[in-house]
């Protein structure tokens, strides 16, 4: 569920706006002229970090007009009962936005700059970082194209070619992990009246322990449904009967929404996609190359931060250039310094939520904590922001979010301890009083 | 400190011996004709796992003749005092052996098989795993060579090209970590009489917390000295004066042994080498390709298991072929199944020893535990083998070694608890007795 081109085109425009001569090389064709978007999830949840970067290009408002706000999770249990869990305060929501639309608006923006050149169907073959020469192959033409540049920025996704070239040359800590679960996209079409078939302004979740389904609304009033489960389980469903029985057990209310025929057709025409988590350090190769977005930190999609974090990379790069006299070369090592620990953290958090989203949303402790957090937030304002809100509705660095959460956790543990001690004390005093009372009565009787 | 060619040639011979037609492709030239071995550490510590694999080819005895047994660590403290810490029992030792010698004897062995072809100066360019076609480039000739094979085994080191090709095609969990420390090789030459300048049958260690130096004996009566320290610290030593002062503080007794002039010459003519830890999963690509040795699990050198583990890969592969009718294709997934958890474990253990070797060897608790382990081993034999001995002197799977160590740890904790409780009880009884005695006396006085 990466967001390759959108981070690349956003960053290209941001740099062009600052006066740099930019060439944007994209391996695929121009999505604006392509009939179907292959392979990638088709909608994303835009929140504060992503919005901040769009704001730089004055695109936030326009994008938001084309989003569907989701104010809460809507949890579907096995019996078809639904329960709302808000994301934040009344006026806080995350925004379902189409990947294709985002691609289009960002490419249209990029085309406005005379100092930005767009090149599609170009695949990076090799890098000569020292000489600043980068070789691209194209699908249509046979010959290779050598591009000269002072700096190359790899926003080329989880399987980044720029990163591959960097790893061959400098010592880079790197890890990639595939999780046990794959994902498959299904669809809930608009109902007969042409309206949303289920509540529109929610992120629908069917959490089922080892598996999970979610649905995000689209502008055409359909929902993109994503089923997450272990590859083994995908493989075990071989016939329509098995599939329907599986849905009957786990996602009963979704069968009618998707439609039996459509469900079987979609399910058996696709292979589930893999989910990868990627970390690396550093993000820069001296003052020559930089990795951003999924190329630097691909994450599993369970915190809804993949695109937002990629966009925030662009925001941070812009912020560094603001403070260093627009010196792009100097900004590269500074970017690693400023961003590495935060991005490691969000990759870990996303992996943590991979379990939490499937299980803890159903957990009474999770709900109790949410209520407590909201109460504390209403009392202390910005001094006590619930963890999810810090990550989603602020630009507090990810690492700092976790530091603050840990502090909150300690304070809660202390409160619980004090509460328990005072309860015990109260019980003790009550017993003593009862005894005394009993003793008095006893005396009376005597 | 990888052991690329030695694992490759050992495995090639082992497979040729079993009747397979084998081609061994090596990127470098034939080491037997090369004047100097570049880059890699020049001696290794051979122990049981490595010896087992050599035994398969009846090479163990000959190799051991060319080793120098090291029966213990010899710890050099800052004042030049030395302290022995045995590796195991009286008759247990690890064996210092030259990398070049090992390479030579294994290549000579490989050449004996008519069904084994050696090809040097060949670099793997690309793999077509489905078609079983592998493309190599050579230094001398311009054209590419396409080699057909049912199976490719990548014993091509920490930066494996086979692994790179696999990672591009199938989901592989992969991590590489560079540690903060680099290493540099220095040398202690034989003394004026042509003899070993320091005790021969030891692995000399100068543990100094954040840094460490070791020395292994060579057949020519020299020692290969390896200095491990953070790259930053290497960089901070810019002049001979700084270098000598640094040695004066940390490795005073080594200055005369290495010689001031030689020390400065060696130190300033080299760059420290990086140390990498690599894990991946799976090791096989279906029934087409397999990674072994450092290509599968490069580790930091602090447990002396890098080569031994690589050789054991060969032993395990041979063992699988023994039990499956010599079916190499079927052996590949089985190898991953059998070997993955163990190799993850030894990579972690080596990393753990990266701290332990620098610090804990100086720690009284470490020494106490060693004594206790030896005592328990003398009482219970194979039921209580000290951890280091399990790893070094047996072929108990690495993962199982750790399981047993954890059990030992729990038992020790329990013993300590019981000992403490009974001590307290004893003290209590003594006090009571004293009081009684006192009381009696007191009575007498009355």
mmCIF file of C-alpha atoms in Angstrom, chain B residues 147-329:
data_model
loop_
_atom_site.group_PDB
_atom_site.id
_atom_site.type_symbol
_atom_site.label_atom_id
_atom_site.label_comp_id
_atom_site.label_asym_id
_atom_site.label_seq_id
_atom_site.Cartn_x
_atom_site.Cartn_y
_atom_site.Cartn_z
ATOM 1 C CA UNK B 147 25.363 -21.254 -17.297
ATOM 2 C CA UNK B 148 22.507 -23.729 -17.074
ATOM 3 C CA UNK B 149 21.900 -25.508 -13.792
ATOM 4 C CA UNK B 150 19.052 -27.201 -11.942
ATOM 5 C CA UNK B 151 20.058 -25.567 -8.704
ATOM 6 C CA UNK B 152 22.221 -22.582 -7.787
ATOM 7 C CA UNK B 153 23.781 -22.435 -4.337
ATOM 8 C CA UNK B 154 24.861 -18.972 -3.270
ATOM 9 C CA UNK B 155 27.838 -19.201 -0.932
ATOM 10 C CA UNK B 156 28.791 -15.723 -2.061
ATOM 11 C CA UNK B 157 29.130 -13.886 1.191
ATOM 12 C CA UNK B 158 27.472 -11.127 3.184
ATOM 13 C CA UNK B 159 26.829 -9.070 0.051
ATOM 14 C CA UNK B 160 25.554 -12.082 -1.893
ATOM 15 C CA UNK B 161 24.533 -11.519 -5.509
ATOM 16 C CA UNK B 162 22.358 -14.642 -5.485
ATOM 17 C CA UNK B 163 20.468 -13.240 -2.504
ATOM 18 C CA UNK B 164 20.062 -9.887 -4.240
ATOM 19 C CA UNK B 165 18.495 -11.679 -7.224
ATOM 20 C CA UNK B 166 16.220 -13.713 -4.932
ATOM 21 C CA UNK B 167 15.078 -10.631 -2.998
ATOM 22 C CA UNK B 168 13.971 -9.012 -6.248
ATOM 23 C CA UNK B 169 11.693 -11.952 -6.995
ATOM 24 C CA UNK B 170 10.228 -13.431 -3.823
ATOM 25 C CA UNK B 171 9.194 -12.069 -0.446
ATOM 26 C CA UNK B 172 12.255 -12.515 1.748
ATOM 27 C CA UNK B 173 12.628 -11.142 5.251
ATOM 28 C CA UNK B 174 16.029 -9.555 5.295
ATOM 29 C CA UNK B 175 18.099 -7.398 7.588
ATOM 30 C CA UNK B 176 21.625 -6.088 7.561
ATOM 31 C CA UNK B 177 23.104 -4.120 10.420
ATOM 32 C CA UNK B 178 26.498 -2.486 10.570
ATOM 33 C CA UNK B 179 27.828 -2.185 14.086
ATOM 34 C CA UNK B 180 29.476 0.930 15.447
ATOM 35 C CA UNK B 181 32.856 -0.814 15.652
ATOM 36 C CA UNK B 182 35.277 -1.401 12.839
ATOM 37 C CA UNK B 183 38.342 -3.624 12.892
ATOM 38 C CA UNK B 184 41.911 -3.245 11.805
ATOM 39 C CA UNK B 185 44.553 -5.920 11.562
ATOM 40 C CA UNK B 186 48.010 -5.414 13.024
ATOM 41 C CA UNK B 187 50.802 -7.919 13.558
ATOM 42 C CA UNK B 188 53.114 -9.247 16.269
ATOM 43 C CA UNK B 189 56.154 -10.697 14.544
ATOM 44 C CA UNK B 190 58.226 -13.603 15.957
ATOM 45 C CA UNK B 191 60.835 -12.492 18.499
ATOM 46 C CA UNK B 192 64.558 -12.273 17.908
ATOM 47 C CA UNK B 193 64.981 -16.007 18.483
ATOM 48 C CA UNK B 194 62.352 -16.648 15.817
ATOM 49 C CA UNK B 195 59.893 -17.857 18.418
ATOM 50 C CA UNK B 196 56.398 -16.736 19.368
ATOM 51 C CA UNK B 197 56.741 -13.358 21.092
ATOM 52 C CA UNK B 198 53.908 -14.196 23.528
ATOM 53 C CA UNK B 199 52.316 -17.449 24.714
ATOM 54 C CA UNK B 200 51.414 -19.473 21.619
ATOM 55 C CA UNK B 201 48.476 -21.634 22.638
ATOM 56 C CA UNK B 202 46.097 -18.891 23.589
ATOM 57 C CA UNK B 203 43.667 -16.451 22.096
ATOM 58 C CA UNK B 204 45.004 -13.233 23.576
ATOM 59 C CA UNK B 205 42.401 -10.655 24.543
ATOM 60 C CA UNK B 206 42.813 -7.072 25.678
ATOM 61 C CA UNK B 207 39.226 -6.249 26.740
ATOM 62 C CA UNK B 208 38.746 -2.541 27.410
ATOM 63 C CA UNK B 209 35.010 -1.874 27.620
ATOM 64 C CA UNK B 210 34.215 0.178 24.557
ATOM 65 C CA UNK B 211 37.130 -1.321 22.662
ATOM 66 C CA UNK B 212 39.051 -4.557 22.425
ATOM 67 C CA UNK B 213 42.118 -6.097 20.868
ATOM 68 C CA UNK B 214 42.750 -9.777 20.202
ATOM 69 C CA UNK B 215 45.674 -11.797 18.859
ATOM 70 C CA UNK B 216 45.655 -15.243 17.239
ATOM 71 C CA UNK B 217 48.828 -17.276 16.627
ATOM 72 C CA UNK B 218 49.983 -18.186 13.119
ATOM 73 C CA UNK B 219 52.113 -21.125 11.980
ATOM 74 C CA UNK B 220 54.985 -18.771 11.105
ATOM 75 C CA UNK B 221 55.082 -17.846 14.814
ATOM 76 C CA UNK B 222 53.640 -14.429 14.257
ATOM 77 C CA UNK B 223 50.318 -13.269 15.689
ATOM 78 C CA UNK B 224 47.536 -11.600 13.788
ATOM 79 C CA UNK B 225 46.320 -8.791 16.001
ATOM 80 C CA UNK B 226 42.841 -7.359 15.497
ATOM 81 C CA UNK B 227 41.848 -4.067 17.008
ATOM 82 C CA UNK B 228 38.090 -3.489 17.375
ATOM 83 C CA UNK B 229 36.853 -0.019 18.161
ATOM 84 C CA UNK B 230 34.265 2.542 17.100
ATOM 85 C CA UNK B 231 35.005 4.102 13.709
ATOM 86 C CA UNK B 232 34.888 7.500 15.376
ATOM 87 C CA UNK B 233 37.754 6.507 17.634
ATOM 88 C CA UNK B 234 39.796 5.221 14.692
ATOM 89 C CA UNK B 235 39.215 8.572 13.014
ATOM 90 C CA UNK B 236 40.218 10.514 16.127
ATOM 91 C CA UNK B 237 43.743 9.090 16.060
ATOM 92 C CA UNK B 238 45.408 11.279 13.495
ATOM 93 C CA UNK B 239 49.062 11.447 14.473
ATOM 94 C CA UNK B 240 51.659 8.907 15.646
ATOM 95 C CA UNK B 241 51.775 10.715 18.997
ATOM 96 C CA UNK B 242 48.024 10.272 19.470
ATOM 97 C CA UNK B 243 48.290 6.627 18.436
ATOM 98 C CA UNK B 244 51.136 5.882 20.838
ATOM 99 C CA UNK B 245 49.398 7.689 23.667
ATOM 100 C CA UNK B 246 46.257 5.705 22.963
ATOM 101 C CA UNK B 247 48.211 2.431 23.030
ATOM 102 C CA UNK B 248 50.139 3.555 26.119
ATOM 103 C CA UNK B 249 46.814 4.009 27.918
ATOM 104 C CA UNK B 250 45.019 0.924 26.664
ATOM 105 C CA UNK B 251 47.428 -1.692 25.367
ATOM 106 C CA UNK B 252 50.740 -0.772 26.936
ATOM 107 C CA UNK B 253 52.223 -4.270 26.814
ATOM 108 C CA UNK B 254 51.408 -4.582 23.114
ATOM 109 C CA UNK B 255 53.509 -1.619 22.004
ATOM 110 C CA UNK B 256 56.836 -3.377 22.358
ATOM 111 C CA UNK B 257 55.382 -6.537 20.829
ATOM 112 C CA UNK B 258 54.113 -4.825 17.691
ATOM 113 C CA UNK B 259 56.919 -2.296 17.573
ATOM 114 C CA UNK B 260 56.285 1.444 17.525
ATOM 115 C CA UNK B 261 57.398 1.993 13.973
ATOM 116 C CA UNK B 262 55.429 -0.971 12.607
ATOM 117 C CA UNK B 263 52.350 0.044 14.599
ATOM 118 C CA UNK B 264 52.263 3.539 13.134
ATOM 119 C CA UNK B 265 53.038 2.230 9.654
ATOM 120 C CA UNK B 266 50.256 -0.374 9.728
ATOM 121 C CA UNK B 267 47.723 1.828 11.455
ATOM 122 C CA UNK B 268 48.029 4.767 9.116
ATOM 123 C CA UNK B 269 48.279 2.747 5.903
ATOM 124 C CA UNK B 270 44.867 1.114 6.315
ATOM 125 C CA UNK B 271 41.244 1.985 6.817
ATOM 126 C CA UNK B 272 39.322 0.001 9.431
ATOM 127 C CA UNK B 273 36.902 -2.550 7.974
ATOM 128 C CA UNK B 274 33.184 -2.598 8.760
ATOM 129 C CA UNK B 275 31.419 -5.436 10.544
ATOM 130 C CA UNK B 276 28.025 -6.514 9.316
ATOM 131 C CA UNK B 277 25.321 -8.810 10.661
ATOM 132 C CA UNK B 278 22.935 -10.293 8.092
ATOM 133 C CA UNK B 279 19.801 -12.360 8.566
ATOM 134 C CA UNK B 280 17.344 -13.592 6.013
ATOM 135 C CA UNK B 281 14.433 -15.954 5.700
ATOM 136 C CA UNK B 282 13.890 -18.216 3.800
ATOM 137 C CA UNK B 283 17.260 -19.451 2.552
ATOM 138 C CA UNK B 284 15.761 -21.182 -0.472
ATOM 139 C CA UNK B 285 13.935 -19.958 -3.561
ATOM 140 C CA UNK B 286 11.576 -22.873 -4.082
ATOM 141 C CA UNK B 287 13.624 -25.779 -5.376
ATOM 142 C CA UNK B 288 15.844 -23.575 -7.498
ATOM 143 C CA UNK B 289 18.233 -21.698 -5.269
ATOM 144 C CA UNK B 290 19.775 -21.844 -1.816
ATOM 145 C CA UNK B 291 21.837 -19.457 0.288
ATOM 146 C CA UNK B 292 24.483 -20.811 2.662
ATOM 147 C CA UNK B 293 27.317 -19.383 4.747
ATOM 148 C CA UNK B 294 27.580 -15.630 5.044
ATOM 149 C CA UNK B 295 25.124 -15.168 2.174
ATOM 150 C CA UNK B 296 22.476 -16.615 4.490
ATOM 151 C CA UNK B 297 23.731 -15.422 7.880
ATOM 152 C CA UNK B 298 26.734 -13.156 8.140
ATOM 153 C CA UNK B 299 27.563 -12.499 11.754
ATOM 154 C CA UNK B 300 29.896 -10.303 13.768
ATOM 155 C CA UNK B 301 33.024 -12.286 14.676
ATOM 156 C CA UNK B 302 32.715 -12.255 18.455
ATOM 157 C CA UNK B 303 31.640 -15.866 18.947
ATOM 158 C CA UNK B 304 34.163 -17.316 16.504
ATOM 159 C CA UNK B 305 31.314 -19.094 14.732
ATOM 160 C CA UNK B 306 31.143 -17.436 11.295
ATOM 161 C CA UNK B 307 33.146 -20.052 9.399
ATOM 162 C CA UNK B 308 32.059 -22.876 11.695
ATOM 163 C CA UNK B 309 28.404 -22.090 11.094
ATOM 164 C CA UNK B 310 29.015 -21.877 7.334
ATOM 165 C CA UNK B 311 30.754 -25.248 7.366
ATOM 166 C CA UNK B 312 27.915 -26.681 9.441
ATOM 167 C CA UNK B 313 25.492 -25.524 6.705
ATOM 168 C CA UNK B 314 27.369 -27.876 4.413
ATOM 169 C CA UNK B 315 27.210 -30.637 7.019
ATOM 170 C CA UNK B 316 23.448 -30.161 7.427
ATOM 171 C CA UNK B 317 22.849 -30.112 3.676
ATOM 172 C CA UNK B 318 24.792 -33.359 3.419
ATOM 173 C CA UNK B 319 22.762 -34.824 6.279
ATOM 174 C CA UNK B 320 19.481 -33.924 4.549
ATOM 175 C CA UNK B 321 20.710 -35.526 1.311
ATOM 176 C CA UNK B 322 21.626 -38.653 3.306
ATOM 177 C CA UNK B 323 18.016 -39.022 4.373
ATOM 178 C CA UNK B 324 16.161 -38.022 1.198
ATOM 179 C CA UNK B 325 17.761 -40.231 -1.455
ATOM 180 C CA UNK B 326 20.206 -37.562 -2.548
ATOM 181 C CA UNK B 327 17.414 -35.316 -3.853
ATOM 182 C CA UNK B 328 19.048 -31.883 -3.966
ATOM 183 C CA UNK B 329 15.929 -30.015 -5.086
#
